[in-house]
């Protein structure tokens, strides 16, 4: 089987002309008027039953289409338009895989004879179905650094075709772009980030009209829609050279906390660049072996705030109290006292950006290691769009 996912031959999608039935406004039971003249027959309707992923086409011969309705078994209407001249209708969307449709087409001849033609057709089931996971969650309020992120269950080789079906609408016309990357899990991922941090109060909506689209690694069999709101402007600035963290709100420093970052030298250094707060995970068990650091630690950690998939957090680290504000001696995380961590945890919001700098760091946070898109220039990010 090639890399492009195939659809099996259509189910009994039929030579539809053979199953079409028509009802006309002419006299029932007699093809002739009292004068002996033959009444005008209704227009003939043909439905081109498509394979999944293809548009539906309805044509009329000997008259024009006055209305076409294509509906699936759930009652969902497949919208379309009648072309100039009125002899053909084409759906705006492709047909979904594994779906049965009912078609009702009304016609009118030049002589005024009307008719209604009804038919059905079905498309084959998809051999592979692609699904997706959206972030942030629906109807949530997030920080100014949060991108709209889609992780796909199966590979996406038809990136341009998929991206064309993704529409982002904002309440204030925010400029932004999609970018394709590999998630830390190895799956294909598409993120939409603004040119600059979001403006507080922005309402964001994603309309992913993916149903009937072939991703190249599987078909989408439904659409997706989500929306979220941007909260207050908060930026966390972490200076590992000075061993301090500053929370800024609307450009003004509201608190400064002494911290201890990753130990200089080797893999225990912290990442630098902009990392977006991914989740507030509370009290969790941290095991150094899960991030490739041997048996350095295995303990319960409070007020844990995830910054990367690779295991960098900001959290309470009372065992490192002697180093807060003095030296970087953690295993890569940003540690602080329990009291400071408790109040800081309550102050920050998922989506708040952490801007981290320091000479003794191990590199810049990658795009797929959490939400690292802010570490690319705007031009570099736009170039990652499949439609650029």
Short mmCIF file of C-alpha atoms in Angstrom, two decimals:
data_model
loop_
_atom_site.label_atom_id
_atom_site.label_comp_id
_atom_site.label_asym_id
_atom_site.label_seq_id
_atom_site.Cartn_x
_atom_site.Cartn_y
_atom_site.Cartn_z
CA UNK A 1 0.00 0.00 0.00
CA UNK A 2 1.42 3.44 -0.91
CA UNK A 3 1.95 6.21 1.60
CA UNK A 4 -1.25 7.85 0.36
CA UNK A 5 -4.23 6.35 2.12
CA UNK A 6 -6.74 4.88 -0.35
CA UNK A 7 -10.48 4.64 -0.19
CA UNK A 8 -11.92 1.27 -1.15
CA UNK A 9 -14.14 1.28 -4.22
CA UNK A 10 -17.45 2.96 -3.46
CA UNK A 11 -20.25 0.89 -1.99
CA UNK A 12 -23.32 0.43 -4.11
CA UNK A 13 -22.92 4.03 -5.23
CA UNK A 14 -24.76 2.88 -8.27
CA UNK A 15 -25.58 3.96 -11.73
CA UNK A 16 -27.86 6.47 -10.17
CA UNK A 17 -29.84 7.17 -13.30
CA UNK A 18 -31.44 3.78 -12.82
CA UNK A 19 -32.80 4.61 -9.35
CA UNK A 20 -33.98 8.17 -9.93
CA UNK A 21 -37.73 8.76 -9.64
CA UNK A 22 -39.57 11.88 -10.76
CA UNK A 23 -42.86 13.53 -9.90
CA UNK A 24 -44.15 16.21 -12.27
CA UNK A 25 -46.97 18.70 -12.24
CA UNK A 26 -48.42 17.25 -15.44
CA UNK A 27 -51.70 15.29 -15.41
CA UNK A 28 -51.34 11.95 -13.67
CA UNK A 29 -51.91 8.78 -15.67
CA UNK A 30 -52.02 10.36 -19.13
CA UNK A 31 -49.18 11.66 -21.29
CA UNK A 32 -51.62 13.52 -23.59
CA UNK A 33 -53.85 16.53 -23.23
CA UNK A 34 -57.44 16.58 -24.51
CA UNK A 35 -56.22 18.07 -27.80
CA UNK A 36 -54.01 15.03 -28.38
CA UNK A 37 -50.75 16.89 -27.93
CA UNK A 38 -48.06 15.15 -25.86
CA UNK A 39 -47.33 16.93 -22.53
CA UNK A 40 -43.77 18.11 -22.03
CA UNK A 41 -41.76 15.62 -19.92
CA UNK A 42 -39.92 16.90 -16.84
CA UNK A 43 -36.19 17.56 -16.95
CA UNK A 44 -33.94 14.56 -16.47
CA UNK A 45 -31.68 14.69 -13.39
CA UNK A 46 -28.36 12.90 -13.03
CA UNK A 47 -26.41 12.61 -9.76
CA UNK A 48 -22.72 11.84 -10.10
CA UNK A 49 -22.14 9.73 -7.00
CA UNK A 50 -18.60 10.58 -5.89
CA UNK A 51 -15.96 8.70 -4.00
CA UNK A 52 -15.23 10.10 -0.53
CA UNK A 53 -13.30 13.33 -0.70
CA UNK A 54 -14.97 14.40 -3.96
CA UNK A 55 -17.72 16.95 -4.43
CA UNK A 56 -21.24 15.91 -5.36
CA UNK A 57 -22.49 17.04 -8.77
CA UNK A 58 -26.14 17.16 -9.85
CA UNK A 59 -27.07 18.03 -13.47
CA UNK A 60 -30.32 18.63 -15.30
CA UNK A 61 -31.03 17.90 -18.97
CA UNK A 62 -34.03 19.41 -20.71
CA UNK A 63 -34.59 22.01 -18.02
CA UNK A 64 -33.02 23.83 -15.09
CA UNK A 65 -32.53 23.06 -11.42
CA UNK A 66 -34.68 25.14 -9.08
CA UNK A 67 -33.47 23.48 -5.89
CA UNK A 68 -31.13 20.73 -4.69
CA UNK A 69 -30.92 19.24 -1.20
CA UNK A 70 -28.30 16.65 -0.20
CA UNK A 71 -28.67 15.33 3.35
CA UNK A 72 -26.87 12.58 5.27
CA UNK A 73 -28.49 10.08 7.63
CA UNK A 74 -27.99 12.44 10.60
CA UNK A 75 -29.85 15.24 8.85
CA UNK A 76 -26.73 17.26 8.10
CA UNK A 77 -27.15 19.23 4.88
CA UNK A 78 -24.34 19.22 2.32
CA UNK A 79 -24.55 22.78 1.03
CA UNK A 80 -23.90 23.67 -2.60
CA UNK A 81 -24.64 26.11 -5.40
CA UNK A 82 -26.40 26.05 -8.74
CA UNK A 83 -24.06 27.20 -11.51
CA UNK A 84 -24.88 29.95 -13.99
CA UNK A 85 -27.45 28.68 -16.45
CA UNK A 86 -29.07 26.52 -13.81
CA UNK A 87 -28.25 23.15 -15.31
CA UNK A 88 -25.73 21.97 -12.70
CA UNK A 89 -25.25 22.03 -8.92
CA UNK A 90 -21.97 21.33 -7.09
CA UNK A 91 -21.53 20.81 -3.35
CA UNK A 92 -19.32 23.23 -1.44
CA UNK A 93 -17.80 20.38 0.55
CA UNK A 94 -16.63 16.90 -0.42
CA UNK A 95 -18.64 13.84 0.54
CA UNK A 96 -17.66 12.16 3.81
CA UNK A 97 -16.31 8.59 3.90
CA UNK A 98 -18.72 5.90 5.06
CA UNK A 99 -21.78 8.11 4.67
CA UNK A 100 -25.18 7.65 3.03
CA UNK A 101 -26.83 10.64 1.37
CA UNK A 102 -30.36 11.41 0.16
CA UNK A 103 -30.74 13.74 -2.82
CA UNK A 104 -33.85 15.71 -3.76
CA UNK A 105 -33.63 17.85 -6.92
CA UNK A 106 -36.47 20.04 -8.21
CA UNK A 107 -36.53 21.14 -11.85
CA UNK A 108 -38.46 23.26 -14.31
CA UNK A 109 -38.58 23.01 -18.09
CA UNK A 110 -38.79 25.91 -20.52
CA UNK A 111 -42.48 25.11 -20.94
CA UNK A 112 -43.13 25.26 -17.20
CA UNK A 113 -43.24 21.56 -16.32
CA UNK A 114 -41.87 21.00 -12.83
CA UNK A 115 -40.51 17.84 -11.32
CA UNK A 116 -38.83 16.40 -8.24
CA UNK A 117 -36.21 13.70 -8.52
CA UNK A 118 -35.09 11.69 -5.49
CA UNK A 119 -32.12 9.35 -5.15
CA UNK A 120 -29.58 7.99 -2.69
CA UNK A 121 -25.90 7.12 -2.73
CA UNK A 122 -23.24 5.98 -0.25
CA UNK A 123 -19.50 6.39 0.01
CA UNK A 124 -17.05 3.71 1.12
CA UNK A 125 -15.68 3.51 4.64
CA UNK A 126 -12.19 4.98 5.12
CA UNK A 127 -9.43 2.40 5.50
CA UNK A 128 -7.68 4.77 7.94
CA UNK A 129 -9.28 7.55 10.00
CA UNK A 130 -7.29 10.52 11.27
CA UNK A 131 -8.31 12.32 14.45
CA UNK A 132 -6.86 15.26 16.31
CA UNK A 133 -6.32 16.79 19.74
CA UNK A 134 -6.87 20.51 20.25
CA UNK A 135 -5.26 22.90 22.72
CA UNK A 136 -6.15 25.00 24.60
CA UNK A 137 -9.40 23.53 25.85
CA UNK A 138 -12.74 24.82 24.65
CA UNK A 139 -14.13 27.91 26.42
CA UNK A 140 -10.98 28.37 28.49
CA UNK A 141 -9.13 31.60 29.30
CA UNK A 142 -5.39 31.43 28.67
CA UNK A 143 -2.29 33.60 28.76
CA UNK A 144 -0.97 35.85 26.00
CA UNK A 145 1.62 33.30 24.83
CA UNK A 146 -0.72 30.37 24.22
CA UNK A 147 -0.79 29.15 20.60
CA UNK A 148 -3.72 27.31 19.07
CA UNK A 149 -2.27 23.81 18.71
CA UNK A 150 -3.46 20.72 16.82
CA UNK A 151 -1.81 17.31 17.24
CA UNK A 152 -2.85 14.70 14.66
CA UNK A 153 -3.21 11.02 15.52
CA UNK A 154 -1.89 9.90 12.14
CA UNK A 155 0.67 11.36 9.71
CA UNK A 156 -0.33 14.37 7.63
CA UNK A 157 1.41 14.33 4.25
CA UNK A 158 -1.20 16.52 2.56
CA UNK A 159 -0.45 19.50 4.78
CA UNK A 160 -1.62 22.18 2.36
CA UNK A 161 -4.98 20.45 1.82
CA UNK A 162 -5.49 20.18 5.57
CA UNK A 163 -4.38 23.74 6.32
CA UNK A 164 -6.86 25.12 3.77
CA UNK A 165 -9.67 23.73 5.92
CA UNK A 166 -8.48 25.45 9.11
CA UNK A 167 -9.99 28.89 9.70
CA UNK A 168 -8.99 31.02 12.69
CA UNK A 169 -11.18 34.01 13.52
CA UNK A 170 -10.34 36.59 16.20
CA UNK A 171 -12.42 39.36 17.72
CA UNK A 172 -9.90 42.02 16.76
CA UNK A 173 -8.34 40.89 13.48
CA UNK A 174 -5.15 39.52 15.06
CA UNK A 175 -2.46 38.72 12.51
CA UNK A 176 -1.16 35.17 12.78
CA UNK A 177 0.02 32.12 10.87
CA UNK A 178 -0.05 28.34 10.95
CA UNK A 179 3.25 26.52 11.28
CA UNK A 180 3.86 22.77 10.90
CA UNK A 181 6.22 20.93 13.24
CA UNK A 182 6.86 17.63 14.94
CA UNK A 183 5.38 17.32 18.39
CA UNK A 184 7.63 15.94 21.15
CA UNK A 185 5.60 12.71 20.78
CA UNK A 186 6.75 12.43 17.15
CA UNK A 187 3.29 13.17 15.75
CA UNK A 188 2.53 15.84 13.17
CA UNK A 189 1.36 19.09 14.70
CA UNK A 190 0.12 22.45 13.44
CA UNK A 191 0.22 25.57 15.66
CA UNK A 192 -1.31 28.99 14.97
CA UNK A 193 0.49 31.82 16.75
CA UNK A 194 0.03 35.57 16.45
CA UNK A 195 2.79 37.80 15.14
CA UNK A 196 3.16 39.13 18.69
CA UNK A 197 1.72 38.10 22.04
CA UNK A 198 -2.07 38.12 22.06
CA UNK A 199 -3.90 41.26 23.10
CA UNK A 200 -5.77 40.63 26.40
CA UNK A 201 -9.47 40.00 25.91
CA UNK A 202 -9.11 38.60 22.39
CA UNK A 203 -11.68 35.93 21.56
CA UNK A 204 -10.37 33.19 19.26
CA UNK A 205 -12.36 30.65 17.24
CA UNK A 206 -11.14 27.71 15.18
CA UNK A 207 -13.41 26.25 12.51
CA UNK A 208 -11.74 23.08 11.23
CA UNK A 209 -13.91 21.90 8.33
CA UNK A 210 -11.93 18.71 7.89
CA UNK A 211 -14.68 16.15 7.25
CA UNK A 212 -14.05 14.46 3.90
CA UNK A 213 -10.42 15.62 3.73
CA UNK A 214 -7.64 13.11 3.04
CA UNK A 215 -4.62 13.86 5.24
CA UNK A 216 -2.45 11.37 3.39
CA UNK A 217 -2.27 9.24 6.52
CA UNK A 218 -6.01 8.87 7.03
CA UNK A 219 -9.34 10.53 6.33
CA UNK A 220 -11.15 12.97 8.58
CA UNK A 221 -14.76 11.94 9.12
CA UNK A 222 -15.95 14.97 11.10
CA UNK A 223 -15.43 18.69 11.57
CA UNK A 224 -14.03 20.35 14.68
CA UNK A 225 -14.77 23.70 16.28
CA UNK A 226 -13.34 25.31 19.41
CA UNK A 227 -12.83 28.70 20.97
CA UNK A 228 -11.01 30.38 23.83
CA UNK A 229 -10.32 33.80 25.34
CA UNK A 230 -7.05 35.57 26.15
CA UNK A 231 -6.63 36.69 29.75
CA UNK A 232 -4.56 39.49 31.30
CA UNK A 233 -1.08 40.21 29.96
CA UNK A 234 1.36 38.39 32.21
CA UNK A 235 4.97 37.62 31.31
CA UNK A 236 7.38 35.74 33.57
CA UNK A 237 11.00 36.79 33.13
CA UNK A 238 13.60 34.36 34.43
CA UNK A 239 17.21 35.55 34.73
CA UNK A 240 19.34 32.54 35.62
CA UNK A 241 22.50 34.66 35.76
CA UNK A 242 20.89 36.73 38.53
CA UNK A 243 18.99 33.70 39.90
CA UNK A 244 15.66 35.51 40.04
CA UNK A 245 12.20 35.32 38.54
CA UNK A 246 10.05 38.40 37.92
CA UNK A 247 6.32 38.33 37.23
CA UNK A 248 5.24 41.24 35.07
CA UNK A 249 1.61 42.22 34.65
CA UNK A 250 0.75 44.74 31.94
CA UNK A 251 4.45 45.56 31.67
CA UNK A 252 4.89 46.27 35.38
CA UNK A 253 6.84 44.05 37.79
CA UNK A 254 4.46 42.83 40.51
CA UNK A 255 6.80 40.41 42.29
CA UNK A 256 10.34 39.07 42.23
CA UNK A 257 11.32 35.64 43.53
CA UNK A 258 14.83 34.26 44.17
CA UNK A 259 15.27 30.97 42.32
CA UNK A 260 17.79 28.27 41.52
CA UNK A 261 18.00 26.98 37.95
CA UNK A 262 19.75 24.07 36.27
CA UNK A 263 23.25 23.12 37.33
CA UNK A 264 25.91 24.46 34.92
CA UNK A 265 27.59 21.85 32.71
CA UNK A 266 26.02 18.75 31.20
CA UNK A 267 22.39 17.77 30.84
CA UNK A 268 21.24 19.28 34.14
CA UNK A 269 21.27 22.79 32.72
CA UNK A 270 17.99 24.63 32.08
CA UNK A 271 16.63 25.57 28.67
CA UNK A 272 16.65 29.20 27.57
CA UNK A 273 14.30 31.16 25.33
CA UNK A 274 10.53 31.49 25.63
CA UNK A 275 8.62 28.58 27.11
CA UNK A 276 4.85 28.81 27.56
CA UNK A 277 3.23 27.50 30.73
CA UNK A 278 1.62 24.28 29.49
CA UNK A 279 -0.13 23.05 32.63
CA UNK A 280 -0.41 23.59 36.36
CA UNK A 281 0.03 20.02 37.60
CA UNK A 282 0.10 20.58 41.36
CA UNK A 283 1.83 17.87 43.38
CA UNK A 284 3.40 15.20 41.20
CA UNK A 285 6.12 12.57 41.40
CA UNK A 286 9.27 13.54 39.53
CA UNK A 287 11.65 10.78 38.54
CA UNK A 288 14.93 11.78 36.89
CA UNK A 289 15.15 8.48 35.02
CA UNK A 290 12.12 9.49 32.90
CA UNK A 291 14.09 12.43 31.47
CA UNK A 292 17.41 10.63 30.99
CA UNK A 293 19.18 11.83 34.14
CA UNK A 294 19.80 8.49 35.80
CA UNK A 295 18.75 8.09 39.43
CA UNK A 296 19.43 11.68 40.54
CA UNK A 297 15.99 12.08 42.14
CA UNK A 298 12.62 10.43 42.68
CA UNK A 299 10.37 12.54 44.88
CA UNK A 300 6.99 14.22 45.25
CA UNK A 301 7.14 17.85 44.15
CA UNK A 302 4.57 20.55 45.00
CA UNK A 303 3.21 23.44 42.92
CA UNK A 304 4.55 21.96 39.68
CA UNK A 305 4.14 24.14 36.57
CA UNK A 306 5.11 22.38 33.32
CA UNK A 307 7.16 24.39 30.81
CA UNK A 308 8.39 21.72 28.36
CA UNK A 309 7.60 18.14 27.39
CA UNK A 310 11.22 17.26 28.15
CA UNK A 311 10.63 17.84 31.86
CA UNK A 312 11.46 21.45 32.71
CA UNK A 313 9.14 22.84 35.39
CA UNK A 314 8.92 25.73 37.77
CA UNK A 315 8.12 24.33 41.23
CA UNK A 316 8.72 24.34 44.96
CA UNK A 317 12.17 22.97 45.82
CA UNK A 318 12.71 23.34 49.58
CA UNK A 319 15.69 20.97 49.46
CA UNK A 320 17.56 23.65 47.46
CA UNK A 321 16.81 26.52 49.88
CA UNK A 322 20.50 27.33 50.38
CA UNK A 323 20.87 28.17 46.68
CA UNK A 324 17.84 30.40 45.98
CA UNK A 325 19.17 33.66 44.56
CA UNK A 326 22.76 32.41 44.97
CA UNK A 327 23.53 29.50 42.67
CA UNK A 328 21.97 27.27 40.02
CA UNK A 329 21.92 23.76 41.48
CA UNK A 330 18.75 22.08 40.20
CA UNK A 331 18.41 19.26 37.68
CA UNK A 332 17.09 21.64 35.03
CA UNK A 333 13.96 23.06 36.65
CA UNK A 334 13.38 26.50 38.15
CA UNK A 335 13.08 25.98 41.90
CA UNK A 336 11.84 28.32 44.61
CA UNK A 337 10.68 28.17 48.22
CA UNK A 338 7.39 26.46 49.02
CA UNK A 339 5.82 29.71 50.22
CA UNK A 340 6.86 31.59 47.08
CA UNK A 341 5.80 28.71 44.84
CA UNK A 342 2.37 28.55 46.47
CA UNK A 343 1.45 32.17 45.79
CA UNK A 344 3.17 32.23 42.38
CA UNK A 345 1.24 29.11 41.35
CA UNK A 346 -2.02 30.92 42.10
CA UNK A 347 -0.90 34.02 40.17
CA UNK A 348 0.05 32.47 36.82
CA UNK A 349 -2.20 31.12 34.10
CA UNK A 350 -1.73 28.40 31.49
CA UNK A 351 -0.48 30.20 28.39
CA UNK A 352 1.67 32.73 30.27
CA UNK A 353 5.09 33.00 28.57
CA UNK A 354 8.29 32.42 30.57
CA UNK A 355 11.18 34.33 28.98
CA UNK A 356 14.32 32.58 30.22
CA UNK A 357 17.88 33.79 29.81
CA UNK A 358 21.22 32.70 31.20
CA UNK A 359 24.76 32.02 30.09
CA UNK A 360 24.88 28.48 31.50
CA UNK A 361 21.95 26.97 29.61
CA UNK A 362 21.83 24.01 27.24
CA UNK A 363 20.01 25.54 24.28
CA UNK A 364 16.78 27.16 23.13
CA UNK A 365 13.40 25.53 23.68
CA UNK A 366 12.42 23.82 20.40
CA UNK A 367 9.03 24.48 18.78
CA UNK A 368 7.71 21.01 19.55
CA UNK A 369 9.12 20.77 23.08
CA UNK A 370 6.04 22.34 24.59
CA UNK A 371 5.15 25.61 22.89
CA UNK A 372 8.42 27.01 21.59
CA UNK A 373 7.11 28.84 18.54
CA UNK A 374 8.03 32.20 20.08
CA UNK A 375 11.70 31.34 19.67
CA UNK A 376 11.41 31.78 15.89
CA UNK A 377 11.25 35.13 14.15
CA UNK A 378 7.92 36.03 12.59
CA UNK A 379 9.29 35.47 9.08
CA UNK A 380 10.75 32.09 10.05
CA UNK A 381 7.46 31.06 11.63
CA UNK A 382 5.35 32.06 8.60
CA UNK A 383 7.68 30.01 6.39
CA UNK A 384 6.54 26.89 8.28
CA UNK A 385 3.02 27.26 6.86
CA UNK A 386 2.19 24.71 4.15
CA UNK A 387 0.56 27.56 2.21
CA UNK A 388 3.49 29.98 2.40
#
